[in-house]
Short mmCIF file of C-alpha atoms and ligand atoms in Angstrom, two decimals:
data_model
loop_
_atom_site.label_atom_id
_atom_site.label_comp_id
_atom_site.label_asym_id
_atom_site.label_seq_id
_atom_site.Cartn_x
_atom_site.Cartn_y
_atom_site.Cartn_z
CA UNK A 1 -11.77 -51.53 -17.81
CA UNK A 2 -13.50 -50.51 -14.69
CA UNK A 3 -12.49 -46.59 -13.32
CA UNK A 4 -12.58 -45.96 -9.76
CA UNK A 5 -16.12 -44.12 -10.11
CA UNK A 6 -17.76 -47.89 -10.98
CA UNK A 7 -15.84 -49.43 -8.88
CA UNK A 8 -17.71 -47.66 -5.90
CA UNK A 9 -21.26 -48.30 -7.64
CA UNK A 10 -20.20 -52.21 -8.11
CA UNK A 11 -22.80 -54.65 -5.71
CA UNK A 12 -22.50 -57.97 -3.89
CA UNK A 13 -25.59 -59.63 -2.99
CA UNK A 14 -27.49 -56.37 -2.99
CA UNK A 15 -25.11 -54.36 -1.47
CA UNK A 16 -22.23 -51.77 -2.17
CA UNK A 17 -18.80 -53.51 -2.58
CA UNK A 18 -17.51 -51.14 -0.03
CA UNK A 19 -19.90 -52.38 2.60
CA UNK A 20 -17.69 -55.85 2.71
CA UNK A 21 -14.47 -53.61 2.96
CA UNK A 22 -15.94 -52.10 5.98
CA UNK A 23 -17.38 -55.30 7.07
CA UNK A 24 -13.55 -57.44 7.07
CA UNK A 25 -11.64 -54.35 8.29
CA UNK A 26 -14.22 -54.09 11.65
CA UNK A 27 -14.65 -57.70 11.85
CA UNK A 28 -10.25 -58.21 12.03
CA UNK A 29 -10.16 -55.03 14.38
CA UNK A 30 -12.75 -56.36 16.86
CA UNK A 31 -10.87 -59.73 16.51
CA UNK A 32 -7.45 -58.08 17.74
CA UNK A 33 -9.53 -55.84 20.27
CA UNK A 34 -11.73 -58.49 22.11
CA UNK A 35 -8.69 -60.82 21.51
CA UNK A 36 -6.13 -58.32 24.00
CA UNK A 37 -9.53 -57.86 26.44
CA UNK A 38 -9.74 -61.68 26.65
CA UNK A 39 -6.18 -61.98 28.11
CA UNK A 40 -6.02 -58.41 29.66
CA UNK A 41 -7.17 -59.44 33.37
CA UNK A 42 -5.50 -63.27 33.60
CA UNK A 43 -2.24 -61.39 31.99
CA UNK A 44 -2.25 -58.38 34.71
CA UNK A 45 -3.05 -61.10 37.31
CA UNK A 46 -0.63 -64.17 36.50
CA UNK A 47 2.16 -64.65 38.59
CA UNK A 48 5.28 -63.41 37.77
CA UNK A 49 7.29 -66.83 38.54
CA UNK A 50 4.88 -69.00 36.34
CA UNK A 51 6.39 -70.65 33.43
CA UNK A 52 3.79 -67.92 31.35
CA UNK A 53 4.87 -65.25 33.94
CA UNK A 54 2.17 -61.92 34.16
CA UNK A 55 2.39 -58.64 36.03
CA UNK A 56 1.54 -60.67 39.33
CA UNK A 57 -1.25 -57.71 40.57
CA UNK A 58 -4.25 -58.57 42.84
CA UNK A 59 -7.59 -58.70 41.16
CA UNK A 60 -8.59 -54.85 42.35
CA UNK A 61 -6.16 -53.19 40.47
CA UNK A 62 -5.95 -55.46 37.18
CA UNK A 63 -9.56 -54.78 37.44
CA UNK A 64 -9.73 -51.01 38.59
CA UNK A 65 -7.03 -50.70 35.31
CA UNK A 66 -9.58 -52.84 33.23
CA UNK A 67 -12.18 -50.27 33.93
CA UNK A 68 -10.48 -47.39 32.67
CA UNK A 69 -9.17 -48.50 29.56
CA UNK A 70 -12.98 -50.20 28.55
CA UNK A 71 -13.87 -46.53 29.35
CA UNK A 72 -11.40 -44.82 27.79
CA UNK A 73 -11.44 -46.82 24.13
CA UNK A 74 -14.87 -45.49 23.78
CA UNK A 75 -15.23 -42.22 25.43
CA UNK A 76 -12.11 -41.55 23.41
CA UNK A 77 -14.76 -42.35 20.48
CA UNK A 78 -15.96 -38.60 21.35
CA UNK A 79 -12.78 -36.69 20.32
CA UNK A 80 -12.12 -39.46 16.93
CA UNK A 81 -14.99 -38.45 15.68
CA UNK A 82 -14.48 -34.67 16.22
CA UNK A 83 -11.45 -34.73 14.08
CA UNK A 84 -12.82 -36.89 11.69
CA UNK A 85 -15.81 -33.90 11.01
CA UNK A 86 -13.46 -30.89 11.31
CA UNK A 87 -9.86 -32.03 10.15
CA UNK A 88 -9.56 -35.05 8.08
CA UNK A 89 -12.57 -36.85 7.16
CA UNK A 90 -13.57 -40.66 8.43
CA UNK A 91 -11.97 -42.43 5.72
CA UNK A 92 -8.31 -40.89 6.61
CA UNK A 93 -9.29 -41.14 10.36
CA UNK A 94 -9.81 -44.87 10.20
CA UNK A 95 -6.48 -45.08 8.23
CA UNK A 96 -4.92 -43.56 10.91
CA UNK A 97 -6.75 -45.27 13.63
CA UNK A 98 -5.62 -48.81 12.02
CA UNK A 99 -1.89 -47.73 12.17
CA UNK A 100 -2.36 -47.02 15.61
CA UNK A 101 -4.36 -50.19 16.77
CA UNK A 102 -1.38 -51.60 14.60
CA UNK A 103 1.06 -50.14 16.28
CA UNK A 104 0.04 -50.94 19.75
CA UNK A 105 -1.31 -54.30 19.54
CA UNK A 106 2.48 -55.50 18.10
CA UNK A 107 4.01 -53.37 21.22
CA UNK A 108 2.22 -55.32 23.39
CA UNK A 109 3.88 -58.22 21.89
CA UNK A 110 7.06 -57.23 23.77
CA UNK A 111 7.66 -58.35 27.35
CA UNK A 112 7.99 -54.71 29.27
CA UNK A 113 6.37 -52.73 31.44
CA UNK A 114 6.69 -49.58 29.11
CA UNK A 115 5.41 -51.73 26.10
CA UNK A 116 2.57 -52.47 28.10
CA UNK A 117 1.82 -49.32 28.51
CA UNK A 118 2.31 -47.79 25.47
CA UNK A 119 0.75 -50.38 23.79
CA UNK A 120 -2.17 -49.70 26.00
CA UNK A 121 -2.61 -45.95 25.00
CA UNK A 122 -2.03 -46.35 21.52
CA UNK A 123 -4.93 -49.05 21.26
CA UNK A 124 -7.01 -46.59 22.71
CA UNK A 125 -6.13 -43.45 20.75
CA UNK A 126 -6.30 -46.32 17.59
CA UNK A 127 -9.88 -47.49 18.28
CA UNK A 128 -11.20 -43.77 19.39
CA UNK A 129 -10.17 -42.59 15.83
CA UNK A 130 -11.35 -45.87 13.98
CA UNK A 131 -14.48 -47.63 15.58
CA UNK A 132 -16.86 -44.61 15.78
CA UNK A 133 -15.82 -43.60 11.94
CA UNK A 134 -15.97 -46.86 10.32
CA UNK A 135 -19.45 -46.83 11.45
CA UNK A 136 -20.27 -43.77 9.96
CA UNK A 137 -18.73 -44.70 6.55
CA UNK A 138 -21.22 -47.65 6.46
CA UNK A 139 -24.03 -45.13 6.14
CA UNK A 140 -21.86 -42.79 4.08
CA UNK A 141 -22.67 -45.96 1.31
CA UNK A 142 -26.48 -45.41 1.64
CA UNK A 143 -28.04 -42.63 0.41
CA UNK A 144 -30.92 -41.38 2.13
CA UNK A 145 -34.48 -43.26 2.58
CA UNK A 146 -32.65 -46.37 1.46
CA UNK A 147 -34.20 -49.42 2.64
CA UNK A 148 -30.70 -51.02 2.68
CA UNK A 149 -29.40 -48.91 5.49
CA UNK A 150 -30.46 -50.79 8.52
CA UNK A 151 -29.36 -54.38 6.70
CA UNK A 152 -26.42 -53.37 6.44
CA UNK A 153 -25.35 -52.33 9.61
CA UNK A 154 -26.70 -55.58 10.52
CA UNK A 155 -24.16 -57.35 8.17
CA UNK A 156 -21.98 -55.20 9.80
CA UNK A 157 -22.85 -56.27 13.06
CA UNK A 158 -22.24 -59.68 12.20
CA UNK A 159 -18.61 -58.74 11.47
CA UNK A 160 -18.34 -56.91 14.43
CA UNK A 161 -19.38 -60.39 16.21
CA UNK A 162 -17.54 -62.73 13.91
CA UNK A 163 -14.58 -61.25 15.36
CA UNK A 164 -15.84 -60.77 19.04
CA UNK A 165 -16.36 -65.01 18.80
CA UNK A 166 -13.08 -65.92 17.29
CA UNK A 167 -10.85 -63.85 19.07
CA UNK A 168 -11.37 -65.11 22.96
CA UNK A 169 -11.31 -68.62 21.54
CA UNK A 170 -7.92 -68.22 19.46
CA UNK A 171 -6.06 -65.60 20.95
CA UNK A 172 -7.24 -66.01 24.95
CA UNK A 173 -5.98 -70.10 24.07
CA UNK A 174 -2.63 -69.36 22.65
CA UNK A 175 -2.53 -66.16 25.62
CA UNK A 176 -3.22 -68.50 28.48
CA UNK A 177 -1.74 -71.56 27.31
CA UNK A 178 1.93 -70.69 25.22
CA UNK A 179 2.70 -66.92 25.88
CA UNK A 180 0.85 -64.10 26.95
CA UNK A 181 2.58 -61.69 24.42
CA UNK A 182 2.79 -64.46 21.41
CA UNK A 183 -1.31 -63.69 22.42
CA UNK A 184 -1.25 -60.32 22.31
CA UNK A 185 1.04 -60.09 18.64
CA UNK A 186 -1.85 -62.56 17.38
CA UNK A 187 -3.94 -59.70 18.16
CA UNK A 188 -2.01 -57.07 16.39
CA UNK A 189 -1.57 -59.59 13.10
CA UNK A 190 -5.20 -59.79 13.19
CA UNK A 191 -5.02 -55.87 12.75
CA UNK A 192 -2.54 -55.92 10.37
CA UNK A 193 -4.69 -58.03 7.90
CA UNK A 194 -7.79 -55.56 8.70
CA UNK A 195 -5.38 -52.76 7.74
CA UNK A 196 -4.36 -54.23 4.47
CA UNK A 197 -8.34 -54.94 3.80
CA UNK A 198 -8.79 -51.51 4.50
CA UNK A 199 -6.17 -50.07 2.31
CA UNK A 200 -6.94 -52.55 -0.68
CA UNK A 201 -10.32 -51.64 -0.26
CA UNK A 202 -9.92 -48.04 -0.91
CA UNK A 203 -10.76 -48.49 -4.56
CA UNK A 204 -14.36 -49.63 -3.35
CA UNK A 205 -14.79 -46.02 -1.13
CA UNK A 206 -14.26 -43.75 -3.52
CA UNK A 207 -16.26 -40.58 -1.92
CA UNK A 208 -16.93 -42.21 1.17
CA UNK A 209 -16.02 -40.58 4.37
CA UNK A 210 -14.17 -38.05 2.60
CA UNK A 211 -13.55 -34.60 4.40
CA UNK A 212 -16.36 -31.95 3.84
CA UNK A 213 -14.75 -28.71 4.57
CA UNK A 214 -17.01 -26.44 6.68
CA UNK A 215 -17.52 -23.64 4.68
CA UNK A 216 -18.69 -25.91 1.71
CA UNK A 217 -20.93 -27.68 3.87
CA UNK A 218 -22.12 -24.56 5.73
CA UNK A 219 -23.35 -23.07 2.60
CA UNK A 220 -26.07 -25.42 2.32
CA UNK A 221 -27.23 -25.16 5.74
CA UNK A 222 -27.67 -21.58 5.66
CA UNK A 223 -31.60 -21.36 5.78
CA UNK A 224 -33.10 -21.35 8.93
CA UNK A 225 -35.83 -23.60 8.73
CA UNK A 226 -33.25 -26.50 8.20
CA UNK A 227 -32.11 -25.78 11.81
CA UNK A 228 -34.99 -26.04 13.05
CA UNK A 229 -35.40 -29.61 11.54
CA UNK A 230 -31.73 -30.55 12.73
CA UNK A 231 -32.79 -29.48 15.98
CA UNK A 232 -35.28 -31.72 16.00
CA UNK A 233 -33.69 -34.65 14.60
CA UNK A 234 -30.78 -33.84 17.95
CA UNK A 235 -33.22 -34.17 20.31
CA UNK A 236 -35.10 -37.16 19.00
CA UNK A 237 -31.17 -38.73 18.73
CA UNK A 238 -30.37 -37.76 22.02
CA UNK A 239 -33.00 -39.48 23.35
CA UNK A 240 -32.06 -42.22 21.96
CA UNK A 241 -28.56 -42.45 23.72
CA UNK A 242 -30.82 -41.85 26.72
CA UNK A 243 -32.28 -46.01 25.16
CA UNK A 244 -29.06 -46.90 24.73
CA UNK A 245 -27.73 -45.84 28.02
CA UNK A 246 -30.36 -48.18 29.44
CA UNK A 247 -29.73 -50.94 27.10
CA UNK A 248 -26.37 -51.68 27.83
CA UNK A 249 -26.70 -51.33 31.46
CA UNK A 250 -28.71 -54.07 31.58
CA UNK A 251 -26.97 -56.32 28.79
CA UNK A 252 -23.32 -55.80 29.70
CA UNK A 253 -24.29 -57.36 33.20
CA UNK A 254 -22.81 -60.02 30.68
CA UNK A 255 -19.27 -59.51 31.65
CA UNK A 256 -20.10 -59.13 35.52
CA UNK A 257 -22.96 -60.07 37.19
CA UNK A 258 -24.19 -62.66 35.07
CA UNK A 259 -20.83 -63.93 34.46
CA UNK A 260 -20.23 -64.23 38.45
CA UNK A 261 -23.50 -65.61 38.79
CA UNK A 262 -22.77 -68.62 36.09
CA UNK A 263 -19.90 -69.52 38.17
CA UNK A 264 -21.34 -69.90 41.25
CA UNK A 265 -25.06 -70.79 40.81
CA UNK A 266 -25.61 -72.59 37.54
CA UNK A 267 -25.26 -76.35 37.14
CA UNK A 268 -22.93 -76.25 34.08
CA UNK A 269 -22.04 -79.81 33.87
CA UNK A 270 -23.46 -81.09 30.06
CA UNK A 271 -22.88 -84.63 28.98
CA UNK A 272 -19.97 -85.05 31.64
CA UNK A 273 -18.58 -82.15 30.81
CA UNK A 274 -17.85 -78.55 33.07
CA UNK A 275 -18.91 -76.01 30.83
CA UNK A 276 -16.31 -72.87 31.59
CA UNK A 277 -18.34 -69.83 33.25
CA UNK A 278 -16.36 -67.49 30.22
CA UNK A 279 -17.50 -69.82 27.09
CA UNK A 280 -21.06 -68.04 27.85
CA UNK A 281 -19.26 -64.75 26.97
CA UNK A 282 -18.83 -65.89 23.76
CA UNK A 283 -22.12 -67.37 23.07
CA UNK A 284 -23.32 -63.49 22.64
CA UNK A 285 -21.20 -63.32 19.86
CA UNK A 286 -22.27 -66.85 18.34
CA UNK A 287 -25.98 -65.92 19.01
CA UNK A 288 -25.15 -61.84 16.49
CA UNK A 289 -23.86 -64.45 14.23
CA UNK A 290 -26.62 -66.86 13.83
CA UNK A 291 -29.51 -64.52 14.66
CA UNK A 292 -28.16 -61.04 12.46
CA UNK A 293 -29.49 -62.68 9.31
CA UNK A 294 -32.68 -64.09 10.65
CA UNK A 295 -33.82 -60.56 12.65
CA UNK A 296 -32.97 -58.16 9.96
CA UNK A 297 -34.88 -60.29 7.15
CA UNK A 298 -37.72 -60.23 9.47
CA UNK A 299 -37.77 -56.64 9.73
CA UNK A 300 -37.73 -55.82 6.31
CA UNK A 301 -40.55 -58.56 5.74
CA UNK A 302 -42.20 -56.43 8.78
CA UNK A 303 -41.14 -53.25 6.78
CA UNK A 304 -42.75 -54.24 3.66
CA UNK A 305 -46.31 -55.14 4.97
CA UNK A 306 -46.22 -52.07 6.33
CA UNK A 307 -46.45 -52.11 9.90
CA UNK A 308 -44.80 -49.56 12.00
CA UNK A 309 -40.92 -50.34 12.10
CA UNK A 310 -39.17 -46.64 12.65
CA UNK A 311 -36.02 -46.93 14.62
CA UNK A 312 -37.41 -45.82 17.80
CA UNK A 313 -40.00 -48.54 17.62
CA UNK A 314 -37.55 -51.28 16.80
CA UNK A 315 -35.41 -49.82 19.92
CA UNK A 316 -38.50 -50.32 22.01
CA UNK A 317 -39.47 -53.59 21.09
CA UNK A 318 -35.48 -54.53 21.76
CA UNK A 319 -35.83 -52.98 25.17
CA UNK A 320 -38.53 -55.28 26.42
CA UNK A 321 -37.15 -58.20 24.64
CA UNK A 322 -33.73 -57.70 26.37
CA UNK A 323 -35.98 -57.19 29.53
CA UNK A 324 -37.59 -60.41 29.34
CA UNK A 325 -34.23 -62.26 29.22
CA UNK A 326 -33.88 -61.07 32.92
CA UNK A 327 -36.82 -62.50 33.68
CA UNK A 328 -35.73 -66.28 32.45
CA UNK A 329 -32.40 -65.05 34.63
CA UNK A 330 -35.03 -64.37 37.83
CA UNK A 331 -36.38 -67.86 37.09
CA UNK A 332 -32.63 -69.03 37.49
CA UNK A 333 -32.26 -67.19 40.67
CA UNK A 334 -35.74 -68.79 41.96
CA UNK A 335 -35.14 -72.42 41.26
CA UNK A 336 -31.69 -71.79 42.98
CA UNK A 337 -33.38 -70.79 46.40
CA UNK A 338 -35.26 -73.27 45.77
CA UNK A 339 -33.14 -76.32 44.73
CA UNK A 340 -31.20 -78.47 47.40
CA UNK A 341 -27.96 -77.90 44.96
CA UNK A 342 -28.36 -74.65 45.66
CA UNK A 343 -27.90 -74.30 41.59
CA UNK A 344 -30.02 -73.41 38.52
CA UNK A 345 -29.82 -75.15 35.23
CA UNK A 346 -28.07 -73.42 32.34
CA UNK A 347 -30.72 -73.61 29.86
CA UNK A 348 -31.94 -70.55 31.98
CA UNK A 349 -28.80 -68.38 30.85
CA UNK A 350 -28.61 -70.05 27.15
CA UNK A 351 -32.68 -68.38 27.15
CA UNK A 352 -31.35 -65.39 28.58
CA UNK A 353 -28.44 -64.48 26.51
CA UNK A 354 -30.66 -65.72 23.33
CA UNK A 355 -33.23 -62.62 24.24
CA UNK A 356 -30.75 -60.51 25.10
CA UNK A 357 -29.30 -61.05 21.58
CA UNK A 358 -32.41 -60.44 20.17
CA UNK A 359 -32.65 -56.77 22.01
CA UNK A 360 -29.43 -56.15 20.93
CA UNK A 361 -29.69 -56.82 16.84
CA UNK A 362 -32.75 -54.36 17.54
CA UNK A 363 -31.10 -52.08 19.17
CA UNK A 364 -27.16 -51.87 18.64
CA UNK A 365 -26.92 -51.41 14.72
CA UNK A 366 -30.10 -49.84 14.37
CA UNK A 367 -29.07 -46.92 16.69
CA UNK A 368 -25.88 -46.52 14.61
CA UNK A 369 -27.91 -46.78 11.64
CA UNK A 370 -30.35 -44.32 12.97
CA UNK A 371 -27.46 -41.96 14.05
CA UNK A 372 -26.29 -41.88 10.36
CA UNK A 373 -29.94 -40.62 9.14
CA UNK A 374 -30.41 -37.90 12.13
CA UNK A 375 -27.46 -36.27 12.81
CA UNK A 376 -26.71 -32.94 10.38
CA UNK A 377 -23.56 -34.65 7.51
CA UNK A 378 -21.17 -31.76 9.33
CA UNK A 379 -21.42 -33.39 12.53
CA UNK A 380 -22.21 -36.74 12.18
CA UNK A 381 -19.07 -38.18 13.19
CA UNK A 382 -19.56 -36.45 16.48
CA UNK A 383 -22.53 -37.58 16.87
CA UNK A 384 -21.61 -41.54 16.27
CA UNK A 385 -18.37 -40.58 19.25
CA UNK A 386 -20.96 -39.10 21.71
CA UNK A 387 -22.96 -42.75 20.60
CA UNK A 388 -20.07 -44.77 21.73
CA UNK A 389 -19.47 -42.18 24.83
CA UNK A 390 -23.54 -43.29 25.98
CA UNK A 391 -22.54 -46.90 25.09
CA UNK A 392 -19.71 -46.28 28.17
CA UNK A 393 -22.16 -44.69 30.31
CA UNK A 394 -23.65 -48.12 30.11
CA UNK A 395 -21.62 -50.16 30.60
CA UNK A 396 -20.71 -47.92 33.85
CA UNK A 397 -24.02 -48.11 34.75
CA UNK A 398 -24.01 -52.00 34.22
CA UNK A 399 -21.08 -52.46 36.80
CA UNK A 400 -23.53 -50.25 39.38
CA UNK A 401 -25.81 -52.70 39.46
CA UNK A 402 -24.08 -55.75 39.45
CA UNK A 403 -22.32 -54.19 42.08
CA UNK A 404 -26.11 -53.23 44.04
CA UNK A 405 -27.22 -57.37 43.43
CA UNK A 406 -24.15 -58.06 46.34
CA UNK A 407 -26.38 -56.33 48.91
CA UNK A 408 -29.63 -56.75 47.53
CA UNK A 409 -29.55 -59.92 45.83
CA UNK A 410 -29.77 -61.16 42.60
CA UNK A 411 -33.44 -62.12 42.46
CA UNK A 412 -34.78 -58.15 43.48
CA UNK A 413 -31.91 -56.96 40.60
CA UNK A 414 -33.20 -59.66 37.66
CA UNK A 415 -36.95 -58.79 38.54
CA UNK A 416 -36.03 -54.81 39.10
CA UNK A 417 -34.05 -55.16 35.45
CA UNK A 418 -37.16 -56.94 34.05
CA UNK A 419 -39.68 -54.48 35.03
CA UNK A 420 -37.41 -50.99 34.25
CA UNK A 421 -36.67 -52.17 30.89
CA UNK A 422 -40.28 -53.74 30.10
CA UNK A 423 -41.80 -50.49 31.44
CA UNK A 424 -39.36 -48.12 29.91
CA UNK A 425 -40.15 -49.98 26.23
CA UNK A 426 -43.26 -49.95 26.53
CA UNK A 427 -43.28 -46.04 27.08
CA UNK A 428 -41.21 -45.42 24.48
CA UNK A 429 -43.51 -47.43 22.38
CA UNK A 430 -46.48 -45.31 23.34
CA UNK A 431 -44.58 -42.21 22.72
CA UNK A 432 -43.28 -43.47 19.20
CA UNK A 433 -45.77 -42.05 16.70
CA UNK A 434 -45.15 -38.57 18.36
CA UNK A 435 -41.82 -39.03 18.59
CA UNK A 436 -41.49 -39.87 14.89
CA UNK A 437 -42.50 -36.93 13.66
CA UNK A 438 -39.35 -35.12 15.42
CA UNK A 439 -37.43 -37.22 12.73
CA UNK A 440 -38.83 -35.35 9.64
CA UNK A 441 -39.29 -37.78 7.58
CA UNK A 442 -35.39 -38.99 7.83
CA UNK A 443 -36.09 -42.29 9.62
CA UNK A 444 -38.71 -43.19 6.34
CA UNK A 445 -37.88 -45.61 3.90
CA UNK A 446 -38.15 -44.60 0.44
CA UNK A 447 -38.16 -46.40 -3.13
CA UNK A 448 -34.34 -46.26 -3.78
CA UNK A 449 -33.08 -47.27 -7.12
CA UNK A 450 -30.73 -50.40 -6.69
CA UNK A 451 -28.14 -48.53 -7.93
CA UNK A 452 -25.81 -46.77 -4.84
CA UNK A 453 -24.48 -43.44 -4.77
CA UNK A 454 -22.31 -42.57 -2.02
CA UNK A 455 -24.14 -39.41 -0.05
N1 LIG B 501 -20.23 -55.76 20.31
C1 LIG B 501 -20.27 -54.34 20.09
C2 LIG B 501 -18.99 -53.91 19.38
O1 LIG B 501 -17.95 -54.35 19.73
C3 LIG B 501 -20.39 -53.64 21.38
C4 LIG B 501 -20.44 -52.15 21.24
C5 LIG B 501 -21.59 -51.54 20.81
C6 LIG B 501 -19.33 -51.40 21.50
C7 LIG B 501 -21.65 -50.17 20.67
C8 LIG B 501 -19.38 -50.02 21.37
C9 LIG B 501 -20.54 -49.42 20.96
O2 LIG B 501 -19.07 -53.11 18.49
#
């Protein structure tokens, strides 16, 4: 019979067991969080007198509300993650935070104004204690130098995205179409299944994510040199919000500007048929899905010849990538001056969104990867909330300029977006060797027996 202690050493296809837990438990939570976002706005908007009667608001405030809460689920990542280091651990946090999501996504189910909004705060309380520590339990599987690391937050990615497809497609259609709230309890049954994945699962965590009280860990930090190291390793993470900041202000133009822009200037008729501005939201997702495999086997092949492939540099290269894709969206905005239609062919934003895809899967889970090897083990669940805090700064960001492109136009903000983000990578990629070093070795991978210990 198997104890507990193998069952946390057991692999599938090269990787810890507890690695899938993690992987089903995110994937069902983003599928009941980007399920609720889907309907959010056409909820808070629909008429109250329709047969599928909403809150009947105009589009400012169901958006000006929108704003918020997108802010507040991950800036609330900041204070999740604090409790997770100093009171309870990740492991009971993201217990906790799955009761919650729980919790509110069934609320929501009901048809009142104070479900609504209780159902709103609980889902973000729920994902500010869950998302930033389920994260950090992926690297808590990984010991450190372990090749594995990065390809696994990949995997994870994929679940992340598996979700982030299904979820507009199956709850936005029973949402829009049947009830809003038989949407929105679709959600929360999603959750529930990631919940009971999560709780099965324990078996496979064993030691993962489990409270370090301060003292014990303090003990170990106690020479000074070691400081000096984490110091380091802060700054060279900080910058690295300072990438992702950047990143996502261009990319999340997804949800705005470039989903505005599909609508109105794109020709979107293929083979007699209107393709919806929103099904390009979810070809992000279907892109992760396809492309998460693909990109992280050619970084390891990349790895193993040797050539440089440190986080930073993979962050750079994803930069100018992602930049590029507003350059095929500049083409778009250049044949539609230029066409009598007045509109652009889609193959332009299908190109687009495909680079952008490939920036992100260099960018997205190899920053939370890279926050898992950098930040000191006493505060690393800060430092993945302050991760998700920079990701909100971004998307902030994103709205500001989608917002400039009304008065200056869209062709100055796609070639402006091109050359920030192709200049910025390229920087960084000049500045990478040197910036390295402020790692300490942490970033390198080693020769790690097949076998994993939970660190
Ligand atoms: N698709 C990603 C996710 O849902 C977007 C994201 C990245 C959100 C980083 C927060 C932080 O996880």
């Amino acid at each position: 019979m198997l104890t507990d202690s193998n069952k946390v050493q057991q692999t599938l296809w090269g990787h810890p067991k507890g690695l899938y837990v993690l992987f089903f438990t995110e994937l069902w939570e983003r599928f009941s969080f980007y399920g609720m976002r889907a309907i959010l706005v056409l909820y808070l908007t629909a008429q109250g007198d329709r047969l599928n009667p909403g809150l009947g608001w105009d589009n400012l405030s169901a958006l000006q509300l929108y704003g918020w809460y997108t802010f507040l689920v991950y800036a609330l990542s900041v204070p999740g993650g604090l409790i997770a280091d100093r009171l309870i651990g990740q492991k009971k946090a993201v217990m906790y935070g799955g009761a919650l999501l729980c919790a509110g996504h069934l609320i929501l189910a009901f048809d009142s104004l104070w479900a609504f909004y209780s159902g709103l705060a609980l889902i973000v309380l729920g994902v500010g204690a869950l998302k930033p520590n389920i994260s950090t339990m992926v690297g808590g599987l990984y010991r450190q130098g372990d090749a594995r690391r990065d390809t696994a937050f990949t995997i994870f990615y994929v679940g992340i995205n598996i979700g982030a497809f299904c979820a507009p497609l199956v709850v936005g259609y029973v949402g829009e179409v049947i009830n809003w709230h038989y949407g929105f309890g679709l959600a929360g049954i999603g959750m529930a299944i990631g919940q009971m994945v999560y709780i099965y699962g324990q078996r496979y965590l064993k030691g993962v994510g489990e409270f370090v009280p301060v003292q014990k860990a303090s003990k170990n930090h106690e020479k000074t040199k070691l400081s000096k190291i984490e110091k380091d390793r802060m700054i060279v993470l900080l910058l690295s919000f300072i990438i992702v900041i950047i990143f996502w202000g261009a990319y999340e133009q997804a949800g705005g500007l470039m989903n505005l822009y599909a609508k109105e200037k794109i020709d979107r008729l293929m083979w007699g048929f209107e393709i919806p501005a929103s099904f390009l939201q979810a070809l992000s997702a279907l892109y992760v899905v396809i492309l998460g495999g693909p990109i992280a086997w050619f970084w390891v092949r990349w790895t193993k010849k040797g050539f440089e492939s440190s986080s930073l540099f993979k962050m750079g290269v994803g930069t100018i990538i992602t930049g590029f894709g507003f350059l095929l969206l500049a083409g778009a905005a250049m044949e539609t001056l230029e066409s009598v239609t007045g509109k652009a062919s889609i193959y332009w934003m299908f190109g687009a969104y495909f680079l952008h895809v490939v920036g992100e899967l260099s960018i997205s889970p190899v920053a939370l990867s890279f926050i898992t090897k950098m930040a000191p083990a006493r505060h690393v669940s800060f430092m993945m909330g302050a991760y998700f805090f920079a990701t909100s700064l971004g998307n902030k960001l994103a709205g500001l300029v989608g917002e400039a492109a009304q008065s200056a136009g869209e062709l100055t903000i796609f070639l402006g977006v091109f050359g920030f983000c192709v200049g910025f990578g390229l920087l960084l990629l000049v500045f990478v060797k040197r910036l390295k070093k402020l790692t300490h070795g942490a970033d390198d991978v080693q020769n790690i027996s097949p076998i994993t210990e939970p660190g």
